[in-house]
Amino acid sequence: MIKENSVVTMHYELKDSEGEVLDSSKGQDPLVYLHGAGNIIVGLEEQLIGKTVGDNVAAIVSPEKGYGMPVDALVQIVPKEAFGEEIDKVEVGMKFQAETEQGPVPVVVTAMDETMVTVDGNHPLAGKELHFEVSIAEIREASAEEIEHGHVHGEGGHQH
Ligand code: ZN
């Protein structure tokens, strides 16, 4: 059963509350994570405790236990001149790394007018209720080294 320091291999599909698929491991390698180490969002971890191999879990995670609520401070309105010649390439929906005092932050352009560009540094899933469908493929005990590092080693994990 899944508990603290389990290494869990699982397939998952993530949808929003309208049923749109946001992310999925289908057709890809399964996700491998170390339970209790913050490798996946806390709201999903909580609902996987006690599950076992072969279980299918439907888990609904609130924004508070998912990617948080959007923060106004991460939305910035910037004059177009700030982009220099690059402004010709800027369009709504474009993603790029913004240089900030805290280092590069991934942002998305959410609006533009004649003079200004609105960029949003919130996580794309902030404010969303997350609907997971998870199937548990494998569970094993973590090694002492994995627990110390806070992540999984070997297949699907860190190779070092
Ligand atoms: Zn490691």
Tab-separated table of N, CA and C and ligand atoms in Angstrom:
chain	number	residue	atom	x	y	z
A	1	MET	N	0.832	-1.195	0.000
A	1	MET	CA	0.000	0.000	0.000
A	1	MET	C	0.875	1.256	0.000
A	2	ILE	N	0.325	2.322	-0.574
A	2	ILE	CA	1.096	3.568	-0.654
A	2	ILE	C	1.133	4.237	0.716
A	3	LYS	N	2.330	4.575	1.135
A	3	LYS	CA	2.526	5.293	2.389
A	3	LYS	C	3.773	6.160	2.249
A	4	GLU	N	4.119	6.844	3.341
A	4	GLU	CA	5.329	7.663	3.354
A	4	GLU	C	6.513	6.844	2.833
A	5	ASN	N	7.295	7.431	1.928
A	5	ASN	CA	8.499	6.790	1.384
A	5	ASN	C	8.230	5.593	0.476
A	6	SER	N	7.014	5.488	-0.045
A	6	SER	CA	6.782	4.538	-1.129
A	6	SER	C	7.261	5.169	-2.436
A	7	VAL	N	7.823	4.333	-3.303
A	7	VAL	CA	8.081	4.757	-4.679
A	7	VAL	C	6.927	4.208	-5.517
A	8	VAL	N	6.180	5.117	-6.132
A	8	VAL	CA	4.947	4.752	-6.818
A	8	VAL	C	5.107	4.986	-8.317
A	9	THR	N	4.741	3.963	-9.089
A	9	THR	CA	4.687	4.093	-10.543
A	9	THR	C	3.215	4.130	-10.933
A	10	MET	N	2.824	5.166	-11.675
A	10	MET	CA	1.394	5.287	-12.000
A	10	MET	C	1.186	5.941	-13.359
A	11	HIS	N	0.062	5.592	-13.960
A	11	HIS	CA	-0.417	6.331	-15.119
A	11	HIS	C	-1.499	7.287	-14.645
A	12	TYR	N	-1.612	8.419	-15.325
A	12	TYR	CA	-2.591	9.406	-14.874
A	12	TYR	C	-3.136	10.190	-16.048
A	13	GLU	N	-4.318	10.703	-15.834
A	13	GLU	CA	-4.891	11.687	-16.751
A	13	GLU	C	-5.428	12.814	-15.889
A	14	LEU	N	-5.161	14.036	-16.331
A	14	LEU	CA	-5.607	15.215	-15.589
A	14	LEU	C	-6.557	16.020	-16.456
A	15	LYS	N	-7.748	16.275	-15.919
A	15	LYS	CA	-8.739	17.098	-16.629
A	15	LYS	C	-9.131	18.281	-15.757
A	16	ASP	N	-9.639	19.327	-16.393
A	16	ASP	CA	-10.216	20.429	-15.616
A	16	ASP	C	-11.680	20.115	-15.333
A	17	SER	N	-12.377	21.042	-14.669
A	17	SER	CA	-13.748	20.745	-14.254
A	17	SER	C	-14.709	20.665	-15.434
A	18	GLU	N	-14.264	21.143	-16.622
A	18	GLU	CA	-15.104	21.005	-17.825
A	18	GLU	C	-14.822	19.707	-18.583
A	19	GLY	N	-13.875	18.928	-18.073
A	19	GLY	CA	-13.570	17.654	-18.723
A	19	GLY	C	-12.503	17.734	-19.801
A	20	GLU	N	-11.902	18.902	-19.951
A	20	GLU	CA	-10.830	19.037	-20.942
A	20	GLU	C	-9.545	18.421	-20.399
A	21	VAL	N	-8.890	17.593	-21.221
A	21	VAL	CA	-7.649	16.945	-20.780
A	21	VAL	C	-6.515	17.968	-20.760
A	22	LEU	N	-5.875	18.128	-19.601
A	22	LEU	CA	-4.783	19.085	-19.439
A	22	LEU	C	-3.426	18.405	-19.516
A	23	ASP	N	-3.386	17.152	-19.099
A	23	ASP	CA	-2.119	16.437	-19.058
A	23	ASP	C	-2.437	14.953	-18.944
A	24	SER	N	-1.542	14.129	-19.467
A	24	SER	CA	-1.797	12.699	-19.444
A	24	SER	C	-0.493	11.946	-19.653
A	25	SER	N	-0.389	10.784	-19.035
A	25	SER	CA	0.785	9.935	-19.288
A	25	SER	C	0.468	8.861	-20.318
A	26	LYS	N	-0.739	8.905	-20.881
A	26	LYS	CA	-1.130	7.889	-21.862
A	26	LYS	C	-0.202	7.917	-23.066
A	27	GLY	N	0.252	6.743	-23.476
A	27	GLY	CA	1.156	6.671	-24.611
A	27	GLY	C	2.568	7.099	-24.272
A	28	GLN	N	2.813	7.393	-23.006
A	28	GLN	CA	4.158	7.776	-22.567
A	28	GLN	C	4.567	6.885	-21.402
A	29	ASP	N	5.799	7.110	-20.925
A	29	ASP	CA	6.237	6.379	-19.745
A	29	ASP	C	5.377	6.785	-18.556
A	30	PRO	N	5.141	5.854	-17.641
A	30	PRO	CA	4.371	6.229	-16.451
A	30	PRO	C	5.153	7.223	-15.589
A	31	LEU	N	4.448	7.879	-14.702
A	31	LEU	CA	5.072	8.795	-13.744
A	31	LEU	C	5.557	7.978	-12.543
A	32	VAL	N	6.778	8.235	-12.108
A	32	VAL	CA	7.329	7.586	-10.917
A	32	VAL	C	7.631	8.675	-9.899
A	33	TYR	N	7.102	8.529	-8.687
A	33	TYR	CA	7.371	9.570	-7.686
A	33	TYR	C	7.614	8.960	-6.311
A	34	LEU	N	8.257	9.756	-5.472
A	34	LEU	CA	8.520	9.365	-4.082
A	34	LEU	C	7.441	9.977	-3.199
A	35	HIS	N	6.638	9.114	-2.559
A	35	HIS	CA	5.522	9.620	-1.769
A	35	HIS	C	6.024	10.337	-0.511
A	36	GLY	N	5.470	11.518	-0.255
A	36	GLY	CA	5.811	12.281	0.946
A	36	GLY	C	6.949	13.262	0.743
A	37	ALA	N	7.459	13.346	-0.472
A	37	ALA	CA	8.623	14.210	-0.727
A	37	ALA	C	8.259	15.461	-1.522
A	38	GLY	N	6.963	15.682	-1.742
A	38	GLY	CA	6.565	16.873	-2.486
A	38	GLY	C	6.850	16.773	-3.974
A	39	ASN	N	7.025	15.558	-4.486
A	39	ASN	CA	7.274	15.372	-5.921
A	39	ASN	C	6.031	15.681	-6.742
A	40	ILE	N	4.861	15.414	-6.171
A	40	ILE	CA	3.595	15.722	-6.843
A	40	ILE	C	2.779	16.614	-5.911
A	41	ILE	N	1.706	17.198	-6.410
A	41	ILE	CA	0.943	18.140	-5.587
A	41	ILE	C	0.330	17.429	-4.379
A	42	VAL	N	0.263	18.166	-3.281
A	42	VAL	CA	-0.126	17.600	-1.992
A	42	VAL	C	-1.544	17.018	-2.032
A	43	GLY	N	-2.449	17.681	-2.753
A	43	GLY	CA	-3.838	17.229	-2.795
A	43	GLY	C	-4.001	15.879	-3.463
A	44	LEU	N	-3.097	15.548	-4.371
A	44	LEU	CA	-3.153	14.230	-5.007
A	44	LEU	C	-2.490	13.193	-4.097
A	45	GLU	N	-1.348	13.551	-3.527
A	45	GLU	CA	-0.660	12.641	-2.593
A	45	GLU	C	-1.615	12.148	-1.512
A	46	GLU	N	-2.339	13.092	-0.908
A	46	GLU	CA	-3.251	12.754	0.195
A	46	GLU	C	-4.245	11.677	-0.203
A	47	GLN	N	-4.696	11.731	-1.464
A	47	GLN	CA	-5.758	10.810	-1.888
A	47	GLN	C	-5.212	9.482	-2.400
A	48	LEU	N	-3.893	9.365	-2.447
A	48	LEU	CA	-3.290	8.106	-2.904
A	48	LEU	C	-2.815	7.235	-1.734
A	49	ILE	N	-2.803	7.803	-0.529
A	49	ILE	CA	-2.377	7.027	0.645
A	49	ILE	C	-3.287	5.799	0.795
A	50	GLY	N	-2.673	4.645	1.008
A	50	GLY	CA	-3.438	3.421	1.253
A	50	GLY	C	-3.872	2.689	-0.006
A	51	LYS	N	-3.634	3.297	-1.177
A	51	LYS	CA	-4.000	2.624	-2.432
A	51	LYS	C	-2.955	1.557	-2.763
A	52	THR	N	-3.369	0.603	-3.600
A	52	THR	CA	-2.450	-0.485	-3.904
A	52	THR	C	-2.397	-0.759	-5.404
A	53	VAL	N	-1.499	-1.646	-5.807
A	53	VAL	CA	-1.294	-1.928	-7.226
A	53	VAL	C	-2.595	-2.402	-7.869
A	54	GLY	N	-2.914	-1.834	-9.024
A	54	GLY	CA	-4.140	-2.190	-9.723
A	54	GLY	C	-5.308	-1.264	-9.408
A	55	ASP	N	-5.172	-0.461	-8.361
A	55	ASP	CA	-6.256	0.465	-8.016
A	55	ASP	C	-6.374	1.572	-9.059
A	56	ASN	N	-7.620	1.930	-9.373
A	56	ASN	CA	-7.905	3.122	-10.171
A	56	ASN	C	-8.513	4.153	-9.241
A	57	VAL	N	-7.928	5.330	-9.227
A	57	VAL	CA	-8.336	6.353	-8.267
A	57	VAL	C	-8.808	7.585	-9.025
A	58	ALA	N	-10.028	8.034	-8.719
A	58	ALA	CA	-10.509	9.314	-9.239
A	58	ALA	C	-10.348	10.325	-8.112
A	59	ALA	N	-9.499	11.307	-8.313
A	59	ALA	CA	-9.200	12.270	-7.254
A	59	ALA	C	-9.488	13.680	-7.745
A	60	ILE	N	-10.290	14.403	-6.970
A	60	ILE	CA	-10.561	15.806	-7.284
A	60	ILE	C	-9.779	16.658	-6.292
A	61	VAL	N	-8.972	17.580	-6.836
A	61	VAL	CA	-8.087	18.385	-6.001
A	61	VAL	C	-8.463	19.851	-6.152
A	62	SER	N	-8.695	20.519	-5.016
A	62	SER	CA	-9.034	21.941	-5.038
A	62	SER	C	-7.797	22.756	-5.411
A	63	PRO	N	-7.991	23.978	-5.938
A	63	PRO	CA	-6.832	24.826	-6.264
A	63	PRO	C	-5.907	25.027	-5.066
A	64	GLU	N	-6.485	25.120	-3.868
A	64	GLU	CA	-5.677	25.354	-2.667
A	64	GLU	C	-4.679	24.224	-2.443
A	65	LYS	N	-5.074	23.008	-2.798
A	65	LYS	CA	-4.169	21.867	-2.624
A	65	LYS	C	-3.539	21.456	-3.955
A	66	GLY	N	-3.775	22.271	-4.977
A	66	GLY	CA	-3.178	22.022	-6.280
A	66	GLY	C	-2.118	23.068	-6.555
A	67	TYR	N	-2.379	23.934	-7.522
A	67	TYR	CA	-1.385	24.930	-7.917
A	67	TYR	C	-1.674	26.306	-7.344
A	68	GLY	N	-2.542	26.366	-6.326
A	68	GLY	CA	-2.806	27.633	-5.662
A	68	GLY	C	-3.743	28.515	-6.467
A	69	MET	N	-4.070	29.678	-5.887
A	69	MET	CA	-4.932	30.635	-6.567
A	69	MET	C	-4.047	31.640	-7.308
A	70	PRO	N	-4.551	32.161	-8.435
A	70	PRO	CA	-3.758	33.172	-9.146
A	70	PRO	C	-3.518	34.395	-8.263
A	71	VAL	N	-2.337	34.980	-8.383
A	71	VAL	CA	-1.951	36.141	-7.590
A	71	VAL	C	-1.833	37.342	-8.516
A	72	ASP	N	-2.538	38.432	-8.155
A	72	ASP	CA	-2.519	39.640	-8.998
A	72	ASP	C	-1.103	40.174	-9.198
A	73	ALA	N	-0.268	40.035	-8.163
A	73	ALA	CA	1.086	40.606	-8.233
A	73	ALA	C	1.921	39.969	-9.340
A	74	LEU	N	1.515	38.780	-9.797
A	74	LEU	CA	2.279	38.114	-10.849
A	74	LEU	C	1.807	38.531	-12.241
A	75	VAL	N	0.784	39.380	-12.298
A	75	VAL	CA	0.317	39.906	-13.584
A	75	VAL	C	0.913	41.301	-13.762
A	76	GLN	N	1.618	41.500	-14.859
A	76	GLN	CA	2.296	42.774	-15.088
A	76	GLN	C	1.873	43.349	-16.428
A	77	ILE	N	1.691	44.661	-16.439
A	77	ILE	CA	1.396	45.353	-17.690
A	77	ILE	C	2.647	46.146	-18.077
A	78	VAL	N	3.177	45.806	-19.239
A	78	VAL	CA	4.480	46.329	-19.647
A	78	VAL	C	4.311	47.135	-20.925
A	79	PRO	N	5.001	48.305	-21.036
A	79	PRO	CA	4.929	49.029	-22.304
A	79	PRO	C	5.563	48.213	-23.440
A	80	LYS	N	4.987	48.342	-24.619
A	80	LYS	CA	5.502	47.579	-25.757
A	80	LYS	C	6.979	47.861	-26.026
A	81	GLU	N	7.414	49.094	-25.741
A	81	GLU	CA	8.823	49.460	-26.004
A	81	GLU	C	9.782	48.538	-25.258
A	82	ALA	N	9.327	47.998	-24.113
A	82	ALA	CA	10.206	47.147	-23.300
A	82	ALA	C	10.658	45.904	-24.067
A	83	PHE	N	9.904	45.536	-25.109
A	83	PHE	CA	10.249	44.334	-25.872
A	83	PHE	C	11.199	44.636	-27.028
A	84	GLY	N	11.427	45.922	-27.301
A	84	GLY	CA	12.317	46.296	-28.397
A	84	GLY	C	11.817	45.737	-29.717
A	85	GLU	N	12.743	45.259	-30.532
A	85	GLU	CA	12.370	44.728	-31.853
A	85	GLU	C	11.590	43.427	-31.752
A	86	GLU	N	11.728	42.740	-30.602
A	86	GLU	CA	11.046	41.454	-30.402
A	86	GLU	C	9.524	41.612	-30.395
A	87	ILE	N	9.048	42.846	-30.237
A	87	ILE	CA	7.607	43.085	-30.113
A	87	ILE	C	6.846	42.527	-31.317
A	88	ASP	N	7.501	42.489	-32.489
A	88	ASP	CA	6.843	41.963	-33.693
A	88	ASP	C	6.437	40.495	-33.520
A	89	LYS	N	7.146	39.773	-32.655
A	89	LYS	CA	6.870	38.346	-32.467
A	89	LYS	C	5.871	38.097	-31.344
A	90	VAL	N	5.589	39.149	-30.551
A	90	VAL	CA	4.748	38.955	-29.366
A	90	VAL	C	3.286	38.857	-29.773
A	91	GLU	N	2.606	37.834	-29.244
A	91	GLU	CA	1.160	37.708	-29.470
A	91	GLU	C	0.527	37.063	-28.249
A	92	VAL	N	-0.782	37.214	-28.135
A	92	VAL	CA	-1.500	36.637	-26.995
A	92	VAL	C	-1.317	35.121	-27.014
A	93	GLY	N	-0.985	34.566	-25.861
A	93	GLY	CA	-0.773	33.121	-25.757
A	93	GLY	C	0.692	32.734	-25.799
A	94	MET	N	1.560	33.692	-26.203
A	94	MET	CA	2.991	33.397	-26.281
A	94	MET	C	3.580	33.217	-24.885
A	95	LYS	N	4.449	32.213	-24.769
A	95	LYS	CA	5.123	31.964	-23.494
A	95	LYS	C	6.594	32.315	-23.629
A	96	PHE	N	7.154	32.898	-22.596
A	96	PHE	CA	8.603	33.148	-22.579
A	96	PHE	C	9.080	33.283	-21.136
A	97	GLN	N	10.400	33.362	-20.981
A	97	GLN	CA	10.989	33.542	-19.652
A	97	GLN	C	11.203	35.039	-19.437
A	98	ALA	N	10.589	35.579	-18.402
A	98	ALA	CA	10.791	36.989	-18.085
A	98	ALA	C	11.952	37.104	-17.097
A	99	GLU	N	12.842	38.036	-17.350
A	99	GLU	CA	13.941	38.276	-16.405
A	99	GLU	C	13.413	39.132	-15.258
A	100	THR	N	13.555	38.629	-14.027
A	100	THR	CA	13.118	39.397	-12.870
A	100	THR	C	14.263	39.438	-11.855
A	101	GLU	N	14.066	40.206	-10.788
A	101	GLU	CA	15.086	40.272	-9.737
A	101	GLU	C	15.270	38.909	-9.063
A	102	GLN	N	14.235	38.059	-9.142
A	102	GLN	CA	14.320	36.723	-8.540
A	102	GLN	C	14.793	35.675	-9.560
A	103	GLY	N	15.252	36.121	-10.721
A	103	GLY	CA	15.676	35.179	-11.751
A	103	GLY	C	14.596	35.011	-12.797
A	104	PRO	N	14.835	34.145	-13.801
A	104	PRO	CA	13.848	33.988	-14.872
A	104	PRO	C	12.557	33.331	-14.388
A	105	VAL	N	11.423	33.860	-14.829
A	105	VAL	CA	10.105	33.333	-14.443
A	105	VAL	C	9.328	33.055	-15.730
A	106	PRO	N	8.724	31.849	-15.844
A	106	PRO	CA	7.914	31.589	-17.043
A	106	PRO	C	6.624	32.410	-17.004
A	107	VAL	N	6.343	33.102	-18.096
A	107	VAL	CA	5.134	33.934	-18.159
A	107	VAL	C	4.424	33.672	-19.484
A	108	VAL	N	3.157	34.080	-19.538
A	108	VAL	CA	2.396	33.985	-20.776
A	108	VAL	C	1.762	35.348	-21.055
A	109	VAL	N	1.713	35.719	-22.336
A	109	VAL	CA	1.066	36.969	-22.732
A	109	VAL	C	-0.440	36.731	-22.746
A	110	THR	N	-1.175	37.510	-21.940
A	110	THR	CA	-2.621	37.283	-21.848
A	110	THR	C	-3.429	38.363	-22.555
A	111	ALA	N	-2.839	39.531	-22.823
A	111	ALA	CA	-3.570	40.594	-23.513
A	111	ALA	C	-2.581	41.590	-24.114
A	112	MET	N	-3.031	42.264	-25.159
A	112	MET	CA	-2.219	43.313	-25.798
A	112	MET	C	-3.149	44.399	-26.305
A	113	ASP	N	-2.669	45.660	-26.240
A	113	ASP	CA	-3.381	46.717	-26.966
A	113	ASP	C	-2.338	47.535	-27.736
A	114	GLU	N	-2.658	48.766	-28.151
A	114	GLU	CA	-1.736	49.517	-29.005
A	114	GLU	C	-0.418	49.820	-28.298
A	115	THR	N	-0.491	49.970	-26.981
A	115	THR	CA	0.706	50.442	-26.282
A	115	THR	C	1.258	49.472	-25.234
A	116	MET	N	0.410	48.598	-24.713
A	116	MET	CA	0.813	47.788	-23.567
A	116	MET	C	0.624	46.287	-23.814
A	117	VAL	N	1.441	45.509	-23.092
A	117	VAL	CA	1.352	44.052	-23.137
A	117	VAL	C	1.132	43.548	-21.713
A	118	THR	N	0.138	42.681	-21.525
A	118	THR	CA	-0.109	42.081	-20.206
A	118	THR	C	0.526	40.703	-20.170
A	119	VAL	N	1.406	40.478	-19.177
A	119	VAL	CA	2.036	39.167	-19.018
A	119	VAL	C	1.667	38.606	-17.645
A	120	ASP	N	1.448	37.297	-17.602
A	120	ASP	CA	0.966	36.629	-16.393
A	120	ASP	C	1.968	35.553	-15.996
A	121	GLY	N	2.501	35.671	-14.787
A	121	GLY	CA	3.485	34.705	-14.280
A	121	GLY	C	2.872	33.641	-13.395
A	122	ASN	N	1.546	33.608	-13.291
A	122	ASN	CA	0.903	32.551	-12.504
A	122	ASN	C	1.054	31.203	-13.202
A	123	HIS	N	1.050	30.132	-12.407
A	123	HIS	CA	1.069	28.796	-12.992
A	123	HIS	C	-0.188	28.633	-13.850
A	124	PRO	N	-0.057	28.028	-15.039
A	124	PRO	CA	-1.234	27.888	-15.916
A	124	PRO	C	-2.393	27.153	-15.247
A	125	LEU	N	-2.112	26.335	-14.245
A	125	LEU	CA	-3.183	25.587	-13.579
A	125	LEU	C	-3.619	26.238	-12.262
A	126	ALA	N	-3.090	27.430	-11.950
A	126	ALA	CA	-3.510	28.149	-10.744
A	126	ALA	C	-5.006	28.435	-10.834
A	127	GLY	N	-5.710	28.250	-9.736
A	127	GLY	CA	-7.142	28.540	-9.685
A	127	GLY	C	-8.019	27.440	-10.247
A	128	LYS	N	-7.410	26.376	-10.777
A	128	LYS	CA	-8.220	25.313	-11.387
A	128	LYS	C	-8.441	24.163	-10.419
A	129	GLU	N	-9.667	23.632	-10.460
A	129	GLU	CA	-9.948	22.380	-9.779
A	129	GLU	C	-9.422	21.269	-10.688
A	130	LEU	N	-8.668	20.345	-10.116
A	130	LEU	CA	-7.980	19.329	-10.905
A	130	LEU	C	-8.672	17.982	-10.727
A	131	HIS	N	-8.994	17.357	-11.834
A	131	HIS	CA	-9.659	16.048	-11.804
A	131	HIS	C	-8.680	15.002	-12.333
A	132	PHE	N	-8.170	14.190	-11.420
A	132	PHE	CA	-7.190	13.163	-11.795
A	132	PHE	C	-7.859	11.799	-11.899
A	133	GLU	N	-7.425	11.036	-12.884
A	133	GLU	CA	-7.712	9.604	-12.906
A	133	GLU	C	-6.361	8.913	-12.910
A	134	VAL	N	-6.131	8.153	-11.867
A	134	VAL	CA	-4.818	7.559	-11.649
A	134	VAL	C	-4.960	6.049	-11.611
A	135	SER	N	-4.050	5.314	-12.257
A	135	SER	CA	-3.995	3.875	-12.043
A	135	SER	C	-2.604	3.506	-11.540
A	136	ILE	N	-2.608	2.768	-10.449
A	136	ILE	CA	-1.360	2.440	-9.748
A	136	ILE	C	-0.763	1.189	-10.380
A	137	ALA	N	0.453	1.311	-10.909
A	137	ALA	CA	1.085	0.195	-11.617
A	137	ALA	C	2.084	-0.559	-10.741
A	138	GLU	N	2.765	0.151	-9.866
A	138	GLU	CA	3.842	-0.471	-9.099
A	138	GLU	C	4.078	0.311	-7.823
A	139	ILE	N	4.413	-0.402	-6.748
A	139	ILE	CA	4.785	0.257	-5.495
A	139	ILE	C	5.989	-0.494	-4.929
A	140	ARG	N	6.990	0.254	-4.490
A	140	ARG	CA	8.103	-0.373	-3.765
A	140	ARG	C	8.567	0.569	-2.673
A	141	GLU	N	9.378	0.046	-1.767
A	141	GLU	CA	9.967	0.871	-0.719
A	141	GLU	C	11.099	1.703	-1.321
A	142	ALA	N	11.220	2.942	-0.892
A	142	ALA	CA	12.344	3.765	-1.327
A	142	ALA	C	13.616	3.296	-0.626
A	143	SER	N	14.755	3.487	-1.308
A	143	SER	CA	16.038	3.217	-0.659
A	143	SER	C	16.369	4.381	0.276
A	144	ALA	N	17.314	4.143	1.185
A	144	ALA	CA	17.731	5.205	2.110
A	144	ALA	C	18.254	6.406	1.326
A	145	GLU	N	18.957	6.121	0.226
A	145	GLU	CA	19.522	7.204	-0.579
A	145	GLU	C	18.421	8.029	-1.253
A	146	GLU	N	17.389	7.344	-1.746
A	146	GLU	CA	16.271	8.068	-2.368
A	146	GLU	C	15.567	8.967	-1.347
A	147	ILE	N	15.385	8.449	-0.139
A	147	ILE	CA	14.716	9.242	0.906
A	147	ILE	C	15.564	10.467	1.234
A	148	GLU	N	16.882	10.244	1.312
A	148	GLU	CA	17.796	11.343	1.615
A	148	GLU	C	17.746	12.411	0.522
A	149	HIS	N	17.686	11.967	-0.747
A	149	HIS	CA	17.672	12.912	-1.869
A	149	HIS	C	16.291	13.523	-2.106
A	150	GLY	N	15.242	12.852	-1.651
A	150	GLY	CA	13.897	13.370	-1.876
A	150	GLY	C	13.367	13.116	-3.267
A	151	HIS	N	13.949	12.148	-3.968
A	151	HIS	CA	13.431	11.786	-5.292
A	151	HIS	C	13.800	10.344	-5.628
A	152	VAL	N	13.204	9.847	-6.695
A	152	VAL	CA	13.372	8.459	-7.101
A	152	VAL	C	14.627	8.325	-7.952
A	153	HIS	N	15.328	7.218	-7.769
A	153	HIS	CA	16.468	6.898	-8.631
A	153	HIS	C	16.095	5.776	-9.586
A	154	GLY	N	16.864	5.667	-10.667
A	154	GLY	CA	16.659	4.564	-11.602
A	154	GLY	C	15.599	4.901	-12.624
A	155	GLU	N	14.940	3.868	-13.141
A	155	GLU	CA	13.998	4.039	-14.244
A	155	GLU	C	12.885	5.012	-13.870
A	156	GLY	N	12.702	6.021	-14.689
A	156	GLY	CA	11.651	7.013	-14.452
A	156	GLY	C	12.059	8.060	-13.434
A	157	GLY	N	13.238	7.911	-12.835
A	157	GLY	CA	13.683	8.873	-11.830
A	157	GLY	C	15.003	9.502	-12.210
A	158	HIS	N	15.701	10.004	-11.226
A	158	HIS	CA	17.003	10.644	-11.485
A	158	HIS	C	18.056	9.579	-11.783
A	159	GLN	N	18.840	9.815	-12.786
A	159	GLN	CA	19.926	8.883	-13.151
A	159	GLN	C	21.230	9.537	-12.709
A	160	HIS	N	21.636	9.245	-11.502
A	160	HIS	CA	22.943	9.793	-11.070
A	160	HIS	C	23.522	8.990	-9.918
B	1	ZN	ZN	19.335	11.516	-6.101
